[in-house]
Coordinates of C-alpha atoms in Angstrom, one line a residue:
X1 CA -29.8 127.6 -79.8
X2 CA -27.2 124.8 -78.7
X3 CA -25.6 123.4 -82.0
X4 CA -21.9 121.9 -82.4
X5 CA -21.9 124.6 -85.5
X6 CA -22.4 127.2 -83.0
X7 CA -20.0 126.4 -80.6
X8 CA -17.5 126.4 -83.2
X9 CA -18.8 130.0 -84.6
X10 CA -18.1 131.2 -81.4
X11 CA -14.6 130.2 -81.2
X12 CA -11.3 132.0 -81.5
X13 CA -9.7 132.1 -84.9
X14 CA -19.4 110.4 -80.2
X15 CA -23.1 86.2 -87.4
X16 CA -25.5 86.5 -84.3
X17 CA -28.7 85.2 -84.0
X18 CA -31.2 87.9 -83.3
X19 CA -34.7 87.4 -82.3
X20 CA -37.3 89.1 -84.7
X21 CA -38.4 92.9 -83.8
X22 CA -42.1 92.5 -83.4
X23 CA -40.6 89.5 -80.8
X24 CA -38.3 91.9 -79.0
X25 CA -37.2 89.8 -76.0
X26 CA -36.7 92.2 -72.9
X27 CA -33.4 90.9 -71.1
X28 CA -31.2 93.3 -69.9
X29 CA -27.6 93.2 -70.9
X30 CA -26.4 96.5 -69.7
X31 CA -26.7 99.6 -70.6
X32 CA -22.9 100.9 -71.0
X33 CA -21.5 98.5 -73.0
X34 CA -17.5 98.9 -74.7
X35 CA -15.0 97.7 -77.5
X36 CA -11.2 96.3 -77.7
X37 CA -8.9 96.4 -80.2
X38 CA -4.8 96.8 -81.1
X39 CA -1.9 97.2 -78.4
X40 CA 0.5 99.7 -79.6
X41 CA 0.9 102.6 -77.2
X42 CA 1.9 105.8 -78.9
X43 CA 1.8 108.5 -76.7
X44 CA 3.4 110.9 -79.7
X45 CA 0.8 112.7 -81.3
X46 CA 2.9 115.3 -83.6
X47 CA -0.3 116.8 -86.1
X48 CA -0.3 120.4 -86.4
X49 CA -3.3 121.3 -87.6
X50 CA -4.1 124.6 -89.9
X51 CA -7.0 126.8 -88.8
X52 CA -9.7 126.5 -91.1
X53 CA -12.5 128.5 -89.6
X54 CA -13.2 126.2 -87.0
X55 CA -14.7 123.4 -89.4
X56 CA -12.4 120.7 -88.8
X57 CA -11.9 118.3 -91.3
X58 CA -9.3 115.3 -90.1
X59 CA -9.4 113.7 -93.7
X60 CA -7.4 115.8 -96.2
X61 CA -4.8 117.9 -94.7
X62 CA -2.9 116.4 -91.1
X63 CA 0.4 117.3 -90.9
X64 CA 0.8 113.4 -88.8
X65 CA 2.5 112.3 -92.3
X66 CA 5.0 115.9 -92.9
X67 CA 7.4 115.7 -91.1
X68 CA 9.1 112.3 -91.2
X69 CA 12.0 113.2 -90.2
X70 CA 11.3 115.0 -86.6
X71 CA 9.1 112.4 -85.5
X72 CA 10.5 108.6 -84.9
X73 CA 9.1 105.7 -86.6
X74 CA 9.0 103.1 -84.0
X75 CA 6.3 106.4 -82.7
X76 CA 4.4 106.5 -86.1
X77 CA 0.4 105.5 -86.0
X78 CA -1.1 104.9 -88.8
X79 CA -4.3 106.2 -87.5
X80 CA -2.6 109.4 -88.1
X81 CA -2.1 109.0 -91.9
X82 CA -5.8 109.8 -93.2
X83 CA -6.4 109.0 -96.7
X84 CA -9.9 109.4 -97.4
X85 CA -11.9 108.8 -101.0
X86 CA -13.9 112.1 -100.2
X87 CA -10.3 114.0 -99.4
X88 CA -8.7 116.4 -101.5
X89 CA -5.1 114.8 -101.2
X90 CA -6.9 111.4 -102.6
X91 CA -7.9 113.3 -105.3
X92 CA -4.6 114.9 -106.3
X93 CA -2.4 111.7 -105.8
X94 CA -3.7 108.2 -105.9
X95 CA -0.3 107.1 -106.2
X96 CA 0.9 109.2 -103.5
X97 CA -2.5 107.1 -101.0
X98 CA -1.4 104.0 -102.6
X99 CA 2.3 104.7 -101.0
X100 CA 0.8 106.1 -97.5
X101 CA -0.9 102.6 -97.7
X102 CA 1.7 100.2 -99.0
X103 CA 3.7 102.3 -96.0
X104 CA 1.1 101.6 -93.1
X105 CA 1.3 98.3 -94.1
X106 CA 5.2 97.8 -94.3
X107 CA 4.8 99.3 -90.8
X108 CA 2.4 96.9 -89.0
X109 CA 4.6 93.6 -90.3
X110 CA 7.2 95.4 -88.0
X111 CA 5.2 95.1 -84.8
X112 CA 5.8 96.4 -81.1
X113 CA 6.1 93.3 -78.7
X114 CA 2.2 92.9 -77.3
X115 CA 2.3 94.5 -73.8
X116 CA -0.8 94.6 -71.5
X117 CA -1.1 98.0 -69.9
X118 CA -4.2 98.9 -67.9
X119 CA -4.7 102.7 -67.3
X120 CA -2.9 103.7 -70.7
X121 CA -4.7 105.3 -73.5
X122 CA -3.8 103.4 -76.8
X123 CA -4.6 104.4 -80.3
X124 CA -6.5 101.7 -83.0
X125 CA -4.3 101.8 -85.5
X126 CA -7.3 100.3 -87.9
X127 CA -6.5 102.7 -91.5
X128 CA -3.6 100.7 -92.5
X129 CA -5.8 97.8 -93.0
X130 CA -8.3 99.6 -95.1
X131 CA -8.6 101.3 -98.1
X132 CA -10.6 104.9 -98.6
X133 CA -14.0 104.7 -97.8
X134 CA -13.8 101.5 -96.2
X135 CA -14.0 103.3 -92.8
X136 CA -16.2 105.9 -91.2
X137 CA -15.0 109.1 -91.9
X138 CA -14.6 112.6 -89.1
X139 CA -17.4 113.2 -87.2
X140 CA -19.1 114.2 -83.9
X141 CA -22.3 114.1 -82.6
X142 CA -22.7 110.4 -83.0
X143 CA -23.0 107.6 -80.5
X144 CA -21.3 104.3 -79.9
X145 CA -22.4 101.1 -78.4
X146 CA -20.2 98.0 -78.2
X147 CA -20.7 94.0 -77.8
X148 CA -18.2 92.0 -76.8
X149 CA -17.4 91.3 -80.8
X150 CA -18.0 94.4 -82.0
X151 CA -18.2 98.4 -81.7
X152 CA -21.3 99.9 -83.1
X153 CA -21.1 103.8 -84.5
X154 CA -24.3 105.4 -85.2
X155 CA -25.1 108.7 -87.2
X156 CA -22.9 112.0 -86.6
X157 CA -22.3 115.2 -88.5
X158 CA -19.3 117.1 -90.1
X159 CA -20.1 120.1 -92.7
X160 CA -17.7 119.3 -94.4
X161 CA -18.5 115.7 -95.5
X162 CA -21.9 116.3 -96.9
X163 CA -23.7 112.5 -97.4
X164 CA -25.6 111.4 -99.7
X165 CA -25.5 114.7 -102.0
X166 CA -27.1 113.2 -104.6
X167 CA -30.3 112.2 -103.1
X168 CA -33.2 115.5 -104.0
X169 CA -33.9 115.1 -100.1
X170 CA -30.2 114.8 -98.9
X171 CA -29.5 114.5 -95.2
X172 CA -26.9 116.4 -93.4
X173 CA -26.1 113.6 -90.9
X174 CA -24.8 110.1 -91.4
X175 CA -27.5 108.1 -91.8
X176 CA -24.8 105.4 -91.5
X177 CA -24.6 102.4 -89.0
X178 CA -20.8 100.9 -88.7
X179 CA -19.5 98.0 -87.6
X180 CA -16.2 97.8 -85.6
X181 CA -14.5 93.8 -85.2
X182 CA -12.1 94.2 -82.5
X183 CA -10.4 90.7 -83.4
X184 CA -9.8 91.6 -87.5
X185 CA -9.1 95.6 -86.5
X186 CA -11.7 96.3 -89.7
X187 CA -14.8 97.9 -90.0
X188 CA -18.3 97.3 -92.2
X189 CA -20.9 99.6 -92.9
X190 CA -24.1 97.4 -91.9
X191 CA -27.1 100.6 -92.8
X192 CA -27.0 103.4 -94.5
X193 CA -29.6 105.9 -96.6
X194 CA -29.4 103.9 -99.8
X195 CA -30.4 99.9 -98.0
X196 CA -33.0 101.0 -95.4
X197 CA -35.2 103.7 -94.1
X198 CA -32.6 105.3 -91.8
X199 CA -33.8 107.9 -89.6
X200 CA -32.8 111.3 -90.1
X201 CA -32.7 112.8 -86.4
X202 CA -28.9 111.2 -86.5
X203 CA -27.0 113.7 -84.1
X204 CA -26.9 113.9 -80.1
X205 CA -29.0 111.0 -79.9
X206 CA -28.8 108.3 -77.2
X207 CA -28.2 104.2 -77.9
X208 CA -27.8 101.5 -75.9
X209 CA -27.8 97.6 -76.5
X210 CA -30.4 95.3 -75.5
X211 CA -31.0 91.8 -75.8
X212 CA -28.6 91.6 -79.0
X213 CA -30.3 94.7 -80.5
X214 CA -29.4 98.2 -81.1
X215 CA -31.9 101.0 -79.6
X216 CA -31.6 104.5 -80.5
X217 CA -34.0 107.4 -78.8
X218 CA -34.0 111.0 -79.7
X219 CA -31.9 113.0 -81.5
X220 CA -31.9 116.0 -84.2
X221 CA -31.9 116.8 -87.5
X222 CA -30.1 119.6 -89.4
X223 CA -30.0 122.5 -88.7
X224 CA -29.6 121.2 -84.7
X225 CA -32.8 121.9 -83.1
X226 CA -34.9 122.9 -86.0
X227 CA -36.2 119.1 -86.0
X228 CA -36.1 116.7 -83.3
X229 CA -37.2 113.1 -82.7
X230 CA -38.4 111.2 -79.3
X231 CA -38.9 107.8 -81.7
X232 CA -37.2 104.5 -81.0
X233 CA -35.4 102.7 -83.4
X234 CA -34.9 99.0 -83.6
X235 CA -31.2 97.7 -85.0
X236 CA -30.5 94.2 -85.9
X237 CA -26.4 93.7 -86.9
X238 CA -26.5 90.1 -88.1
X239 CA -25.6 89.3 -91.4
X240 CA -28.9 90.8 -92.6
X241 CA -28.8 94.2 -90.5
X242 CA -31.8 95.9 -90.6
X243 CA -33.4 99.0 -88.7
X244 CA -37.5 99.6 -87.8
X245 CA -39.1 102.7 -86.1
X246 CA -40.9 100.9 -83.0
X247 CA -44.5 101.8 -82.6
X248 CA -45.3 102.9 -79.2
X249 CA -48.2 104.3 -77.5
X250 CA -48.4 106.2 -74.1
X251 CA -47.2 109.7 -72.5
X252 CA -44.6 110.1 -75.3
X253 CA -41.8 112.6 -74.2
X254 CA -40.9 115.9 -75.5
X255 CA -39.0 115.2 -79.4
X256 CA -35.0 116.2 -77.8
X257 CA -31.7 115.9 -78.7
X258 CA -28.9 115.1 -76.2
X259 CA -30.7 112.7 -73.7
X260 CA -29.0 110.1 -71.6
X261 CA -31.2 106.9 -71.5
X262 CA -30.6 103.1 -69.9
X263 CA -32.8 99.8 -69.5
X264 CA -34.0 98.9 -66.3
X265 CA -36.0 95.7 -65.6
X266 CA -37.5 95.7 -69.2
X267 CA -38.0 99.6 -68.9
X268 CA -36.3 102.0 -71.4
X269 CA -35.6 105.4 -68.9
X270 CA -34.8 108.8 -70.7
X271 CA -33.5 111.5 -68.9
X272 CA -33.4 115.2 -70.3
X273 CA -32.6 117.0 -73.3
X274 CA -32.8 120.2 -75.0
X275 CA -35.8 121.2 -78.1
X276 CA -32.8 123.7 -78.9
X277 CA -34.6 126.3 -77.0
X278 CA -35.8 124.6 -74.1
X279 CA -33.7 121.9 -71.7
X280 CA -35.2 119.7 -69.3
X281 CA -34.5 116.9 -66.7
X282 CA -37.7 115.2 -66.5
X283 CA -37.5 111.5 -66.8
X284 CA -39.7 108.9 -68.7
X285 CA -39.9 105.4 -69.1
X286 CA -40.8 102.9 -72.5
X287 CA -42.4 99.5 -70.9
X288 CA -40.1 97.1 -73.7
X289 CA -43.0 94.5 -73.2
X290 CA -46.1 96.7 -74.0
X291 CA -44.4 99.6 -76.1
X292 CA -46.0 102.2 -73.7
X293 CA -44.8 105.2 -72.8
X294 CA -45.2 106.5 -69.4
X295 CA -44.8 109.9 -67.4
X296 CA -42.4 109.3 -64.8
X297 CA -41.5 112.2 -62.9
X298 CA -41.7 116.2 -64.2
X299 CA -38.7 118.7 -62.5
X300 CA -39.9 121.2 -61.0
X301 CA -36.7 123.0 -60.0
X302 CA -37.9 126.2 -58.9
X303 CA -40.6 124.7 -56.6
X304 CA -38.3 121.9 -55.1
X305 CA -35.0 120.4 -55.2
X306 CA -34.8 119.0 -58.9
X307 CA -32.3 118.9 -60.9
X308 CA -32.2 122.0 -63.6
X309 CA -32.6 120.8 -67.3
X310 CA -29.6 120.0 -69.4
X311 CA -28.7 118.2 -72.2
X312 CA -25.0 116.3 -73.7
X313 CA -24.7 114.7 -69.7
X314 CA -23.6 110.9 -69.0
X315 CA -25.9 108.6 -67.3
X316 CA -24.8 105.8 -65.2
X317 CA -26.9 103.4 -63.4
X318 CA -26.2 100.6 -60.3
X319 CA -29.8 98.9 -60.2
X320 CA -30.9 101.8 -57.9
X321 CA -29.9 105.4 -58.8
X322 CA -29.6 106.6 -62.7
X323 CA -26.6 109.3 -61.8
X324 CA -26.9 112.1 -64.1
X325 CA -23.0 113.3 -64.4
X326 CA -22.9 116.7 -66.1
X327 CA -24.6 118.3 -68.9
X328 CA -25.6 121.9 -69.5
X329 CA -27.2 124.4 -71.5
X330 CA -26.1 126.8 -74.5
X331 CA -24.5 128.9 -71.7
X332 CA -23.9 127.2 -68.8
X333 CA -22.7 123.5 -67.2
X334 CA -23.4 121.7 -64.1
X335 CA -20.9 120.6 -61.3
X336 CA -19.4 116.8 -60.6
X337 CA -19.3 117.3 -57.2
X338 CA -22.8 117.1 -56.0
X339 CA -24.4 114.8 -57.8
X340 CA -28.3 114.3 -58.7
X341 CA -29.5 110.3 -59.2
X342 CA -32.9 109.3 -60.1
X343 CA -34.0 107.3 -57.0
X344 CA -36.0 104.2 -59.1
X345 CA -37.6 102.9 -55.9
X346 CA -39.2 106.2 -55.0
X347 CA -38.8 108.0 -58.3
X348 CA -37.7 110.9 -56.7
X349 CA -34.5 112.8 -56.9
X350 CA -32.0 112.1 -54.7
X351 CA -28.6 113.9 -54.6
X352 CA -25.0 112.8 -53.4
X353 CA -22.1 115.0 -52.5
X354 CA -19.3 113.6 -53.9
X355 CA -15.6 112.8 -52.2
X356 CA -12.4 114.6 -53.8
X357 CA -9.5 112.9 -55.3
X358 CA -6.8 114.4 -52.3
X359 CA -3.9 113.4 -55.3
X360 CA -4.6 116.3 -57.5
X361 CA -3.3 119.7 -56.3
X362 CA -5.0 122.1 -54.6
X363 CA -5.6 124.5 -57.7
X364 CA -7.4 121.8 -59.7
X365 CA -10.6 122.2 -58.2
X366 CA -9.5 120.8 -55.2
X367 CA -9.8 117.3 -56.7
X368 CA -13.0 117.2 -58.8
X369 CA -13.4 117.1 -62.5
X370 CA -13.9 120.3 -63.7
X371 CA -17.9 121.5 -65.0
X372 CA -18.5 120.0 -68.4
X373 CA -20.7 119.1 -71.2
X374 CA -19.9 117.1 -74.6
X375 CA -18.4 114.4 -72.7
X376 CA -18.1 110.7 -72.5
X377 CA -18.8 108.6 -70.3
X378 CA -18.7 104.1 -69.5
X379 CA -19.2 102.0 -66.2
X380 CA -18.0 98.7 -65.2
X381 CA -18.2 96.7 -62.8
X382 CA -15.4 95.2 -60.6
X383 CA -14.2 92.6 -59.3
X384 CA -15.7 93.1 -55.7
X385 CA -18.9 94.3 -57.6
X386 CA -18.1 98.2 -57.1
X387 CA -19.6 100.2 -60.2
X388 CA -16.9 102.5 -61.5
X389 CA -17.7 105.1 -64.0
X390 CA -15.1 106.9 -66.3
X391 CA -15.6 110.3 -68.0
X392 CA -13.3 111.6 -70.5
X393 CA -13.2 115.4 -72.0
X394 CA -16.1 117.6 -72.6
X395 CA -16.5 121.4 -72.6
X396 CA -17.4 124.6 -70.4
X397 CA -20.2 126.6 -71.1
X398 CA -17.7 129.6 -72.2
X399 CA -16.5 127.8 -75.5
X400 CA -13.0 128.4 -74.5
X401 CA -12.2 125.6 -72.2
X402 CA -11.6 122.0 -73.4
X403 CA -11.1 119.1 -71.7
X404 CA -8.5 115.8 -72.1
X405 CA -8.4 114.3 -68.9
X406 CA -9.6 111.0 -67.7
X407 CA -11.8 110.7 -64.5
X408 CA -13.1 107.8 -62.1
X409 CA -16.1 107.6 -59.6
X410 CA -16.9 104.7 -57.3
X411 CA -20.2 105.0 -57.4
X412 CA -20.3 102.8 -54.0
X413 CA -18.4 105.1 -52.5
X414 CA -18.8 108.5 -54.1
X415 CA -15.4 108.8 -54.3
X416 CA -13.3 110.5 -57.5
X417 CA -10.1 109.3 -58.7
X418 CA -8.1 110.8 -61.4
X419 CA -6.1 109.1 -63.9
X420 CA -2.8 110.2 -64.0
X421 CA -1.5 107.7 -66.4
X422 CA -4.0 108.5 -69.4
X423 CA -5.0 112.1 -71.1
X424 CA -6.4 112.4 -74.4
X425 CA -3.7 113.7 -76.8
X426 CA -6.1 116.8 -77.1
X427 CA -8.7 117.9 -75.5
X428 CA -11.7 116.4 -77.3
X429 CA -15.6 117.0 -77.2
X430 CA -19.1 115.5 -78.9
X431 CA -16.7 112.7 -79.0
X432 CA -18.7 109.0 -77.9
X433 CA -17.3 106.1 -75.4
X434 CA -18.6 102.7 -74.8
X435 CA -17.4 99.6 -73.2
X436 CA -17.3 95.4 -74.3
X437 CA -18.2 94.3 -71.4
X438 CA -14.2 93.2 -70.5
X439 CA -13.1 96.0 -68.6
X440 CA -11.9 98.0 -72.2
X441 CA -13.0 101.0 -72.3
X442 CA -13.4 102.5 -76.1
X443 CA -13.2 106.5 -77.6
X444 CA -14.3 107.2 -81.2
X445 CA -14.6 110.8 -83.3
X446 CA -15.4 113.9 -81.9
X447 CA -14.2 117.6 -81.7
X448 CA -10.4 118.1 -81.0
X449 CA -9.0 121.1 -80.3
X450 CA -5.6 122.6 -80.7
X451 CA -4.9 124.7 -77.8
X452 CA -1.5 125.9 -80.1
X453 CA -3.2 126.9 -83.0
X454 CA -6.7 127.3 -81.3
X455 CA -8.8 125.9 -84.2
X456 CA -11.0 122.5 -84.1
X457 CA -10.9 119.9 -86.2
X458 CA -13.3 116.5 -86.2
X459 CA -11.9 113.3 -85.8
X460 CA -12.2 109.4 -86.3
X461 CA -9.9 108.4 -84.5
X462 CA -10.3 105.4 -82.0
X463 CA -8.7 105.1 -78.7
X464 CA -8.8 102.0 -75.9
X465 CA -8.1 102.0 -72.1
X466 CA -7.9 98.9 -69.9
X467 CA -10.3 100.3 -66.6
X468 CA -9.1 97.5 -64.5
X469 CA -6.9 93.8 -64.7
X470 CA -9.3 91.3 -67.2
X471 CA -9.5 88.1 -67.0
X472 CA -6.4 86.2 -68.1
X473 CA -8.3 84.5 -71.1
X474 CA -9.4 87.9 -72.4
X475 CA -5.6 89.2 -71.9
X476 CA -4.5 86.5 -74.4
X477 CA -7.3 86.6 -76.9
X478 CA -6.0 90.5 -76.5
X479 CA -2.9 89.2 -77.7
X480 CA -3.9 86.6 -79.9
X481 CA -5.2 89.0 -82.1
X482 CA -2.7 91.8 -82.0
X483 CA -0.8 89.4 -83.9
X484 CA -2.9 87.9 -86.0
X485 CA -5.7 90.5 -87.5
X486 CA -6.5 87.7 -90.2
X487 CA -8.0 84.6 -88.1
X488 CA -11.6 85.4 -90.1
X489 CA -10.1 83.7 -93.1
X490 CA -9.5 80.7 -91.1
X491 CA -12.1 77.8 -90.9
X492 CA -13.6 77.9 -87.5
X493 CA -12.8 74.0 -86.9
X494 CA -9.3 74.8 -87.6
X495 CA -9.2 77.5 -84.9
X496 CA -11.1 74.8 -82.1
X497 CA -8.8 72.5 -82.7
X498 CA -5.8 74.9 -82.3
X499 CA -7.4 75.3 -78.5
X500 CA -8.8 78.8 -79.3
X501 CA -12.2 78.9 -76.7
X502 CA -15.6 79.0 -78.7
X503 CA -16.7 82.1 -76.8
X504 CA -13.9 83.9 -78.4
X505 CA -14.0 82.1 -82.0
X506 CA -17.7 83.2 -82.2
X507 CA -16.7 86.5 -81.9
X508 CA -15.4 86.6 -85.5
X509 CA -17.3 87.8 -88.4
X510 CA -18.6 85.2 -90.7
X511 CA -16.3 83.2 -92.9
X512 CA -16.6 85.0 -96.3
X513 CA -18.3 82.9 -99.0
X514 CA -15.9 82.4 -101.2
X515 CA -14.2 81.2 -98.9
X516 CA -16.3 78.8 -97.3
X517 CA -16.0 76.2 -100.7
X518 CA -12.6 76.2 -99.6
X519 CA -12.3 75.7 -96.2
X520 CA -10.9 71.9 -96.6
X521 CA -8.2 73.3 -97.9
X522 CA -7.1 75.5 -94.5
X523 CA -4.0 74.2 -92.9
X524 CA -4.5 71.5 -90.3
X525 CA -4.8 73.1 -86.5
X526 CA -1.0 72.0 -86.1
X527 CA 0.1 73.6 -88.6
X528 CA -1.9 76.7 -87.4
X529 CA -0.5 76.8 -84.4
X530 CA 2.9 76.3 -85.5
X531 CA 2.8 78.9 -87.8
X532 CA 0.5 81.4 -85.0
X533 CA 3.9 80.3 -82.5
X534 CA 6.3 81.1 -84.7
X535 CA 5.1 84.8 -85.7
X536 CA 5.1 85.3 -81.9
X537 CA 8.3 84.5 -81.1
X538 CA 9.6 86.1 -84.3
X539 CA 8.4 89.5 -82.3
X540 CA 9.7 88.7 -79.3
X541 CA 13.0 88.3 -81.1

């Protein structure tokens, strides 16, 4: 059976205004979607992780915080400090987490000068602005989603983290739906098992965003595989989230885990996934209007040329072709260079041999991304309307090769590009990816592995990469922010006035209450902007 606990056994020593659901409007808005956030790059990454029997567990014991004195400060990330309420070394020593923290924080008043760098992979350096269990904690197996305000993470697993243990009927998973502000650098937990009927099929399940609303398909329970779902679920992140199961009728498809799904003209495609036992790449469609299901197409890949089943692939789409891009089985993974798309015109396979990066040397696989599973995976579009996709790290089907690298394919031309100027700090797998919609491209959780110490650990860490040049506006508002994590707390009339755009004022979370009775008493929009000019400059100084 294919389970993240088994591949780790086998080892060596992821205030809008919302229409209502039974009204779900069916506009298209993309179906890879990403998140932005801080500007530090910090290519140091000095943890040195103890083997623990392959169950990772980021949260109590990283070395990132030992030894101060071999790793420079100006190098530190607070990301790396993790202080969790569920954590053993939170336990011990609340004054000792009360220090990391009063640390973190003495560390972001002394500020890198903002410096846009596309192609470079920077970490989110979001726990020095949190207490515990104010973020989400390790996991893998989840999914992400982003707007252009915020980064959505949905559901995940980590045995060592077991939720909602007081509940008779406790679920294994995350039944947890969190919130990510790029602007403030803070997340919220919107759902969870204790405010709404969560589902509990919460790992290696597929979302995408849709008309303002969260849609999640598929998935499994725990033990992987022993339950699975093929239901849709409904997610609302206003200021009054809420989540419903959305009743369909039709040629349902087979209850999976590990699909890869996007929305084309009102229609909801899913493309394979494994029972546990059994994989497959056939493809159905959910009409978005009518809540049918429909029978699409059925592989048939020892009669023709289909492609075999799989699950954990990417999909990508560019209005013609859904490109399946890797996947595999419990055993085996499936090639990048010849690719199979889902022709939506003829629904029929077609497949595309792909063009090698001529960069990469000769024993790199003469220029193509090694096979993999258990990666990530965004698209864009640029500029001259080209749709790029990106894939970061993954796993072979031998559980003893990782991947950190950072990939590229045209999809216009078929051609792969590798980035040289970005690698994952380790390799890193059942990790998730998703894209804003500016050209930031946004890693969250997942699997790392220690090549020195060969043992695993789970992660929450969050990474950003610039795919191409923004727009000029969204550069700024990058910077804007990197400064200034506390704009929220500002009346939004106040922030107008000081010539921020509205487009980028509504991406804000609400102004809290108790703060609202005393928004006359704000500093004038001058004064604002004084006071935003002179913190600049101080760091330029």
């Amino acid at each position: 059976m294919d389970q993240e606990d088994e591949h780790e056994r086998q080892q060596p020593g992821q205030g809008h205004d919302y229409e209502p659901l039974q009204n779900l409007a069916l506009e298209e808005i993309g179906a890879q979607e990403e998140y932005v956030a801080m500007d530090v790059v910090d290519d140091s990454d000095n943890e040195s992780d103890g083997a623990d029997d392959g169950d990772d567990d980021d949260e109590s014991s990283d070395d990132y915080d030992v030894l101060e004195d071999l790793v420079p400060q100006d190098s530190w990330s607070s990301d790396e400090i993790d202080c969790d309420d569920d954590s053993n070394f939170g336990h011990e020593s609340v004054s000792l987490q009360r220090l990391h923290r009063m640390l973190n924080r003495c560390r972001e008043r002394v500020k890198h000068t903002y410096s846009f760098q596309p192609l470079r992979l920077i970490p989110c350096q979001y726990k020095a602005h949190h207490d515990a269990g104010e973020f989400p904690i390790a996991r893998s197996g989840h999914r992400i989603i982003a707007s252009e305000s915020h980064l959505y993470s949905l559901g995940g697993y980590n045995p060592n983290r077991t939720p909602n243990v007081t509940r008779f009927d406790a679920c294994m998973l995350f039944q947890e739906l969190w919130a990510f502000n790029f602007a403030t650098g803070r997340w919220k937990l919107l759902l969870n098992a204790e405010n709404s009927e969560m589902p509990r099929e919460l790992a290696s399940n597929a979302l995408v965003i849709y008309n303002n609303v969260l849609i999640s398909h598929g998935g499994t329970g725990y033990p992987f595989g022993e339950t699975c779902s093929n239901d849709c679920y409904v997610y609302t992140t206003g200021e009054n989230p809420k989540v419903m199961l959305l009743k369909v009728t039709g040629d349902l498809p087979t209850a999976q885990y590990g699909p890869g799904i996007v929305i084309h003209n009102d229609y909801l495609y899913t493309i394979g996934g494994t029972t546990g036992f059994d994989y497959s790449c056939d493809v159905y469609r959910l009409n978005l209007q009518t809540k049918v299901w429909e029978n699409v197409y059925i592989c048939r890949p020892e009669m023709r040329d289909d492609p075999e089943g799989r699950y954990r692939h990417e999909v990508v789409y560019d209005g013609h072709h859904i490109y399946v891009l890797g996947g595999g089985t419990s055993h085996t993974v499936y090639d990048l260079q010849r690719i199979p798309a889902f022709n939506l015109e003829t629904n029929r396979w077609d497949h595309f041999d792909t063009l090698p990066d001529r960069t990469v040397a000769i024993n790199q696989d003469l220029g193509y991304p090694k096979a993999r599973k258990c990666l990530s995976c965004v698209q864009h579009t640029t500029s001259n309307g080209d749709i790029e996709a990106f894939i970061t790290g993954g796993l072979q089907g031998d559980f003893n090769t990782y991947f950190d690298d950072i990939w590229k394919l045209n999809l216009r031309t078929k051609q792969w590009y590798k980035i040289h100027t970005a690698v994952l700090p380790r390799p890193l797998y059942f990790h998730s990816a998703a894209h804003a919609g500016n050209g930031c491209m946004y890693i969250f959780g997942g699997i790392e592995y220690n090549e020195v110490q060969r043992d695993m650990r789970r992660r929450n860490h969050l990474f950003k990469m610039w795919m191409t040049i923004p727009k000029l506006s969204d550069i700024c508002w990058d910077a804007i922010t990197y400064y200034n994590r506390n704009l929220h707390k500002f009346d939004r009339a106040t922030l107008l006035n000081a010539g921020i755009p509205q487009r980028y004022v509504n991406r804000l979370p609400p102004l809290p209450e108790r703060m609202r009775k005393h928004a006359s008493d704000e500093p004038s929009s001058s004064t604002f902007l004084n006071g935003l000019t002179k913190r600049m400059r101080a760091h330029l100084e």
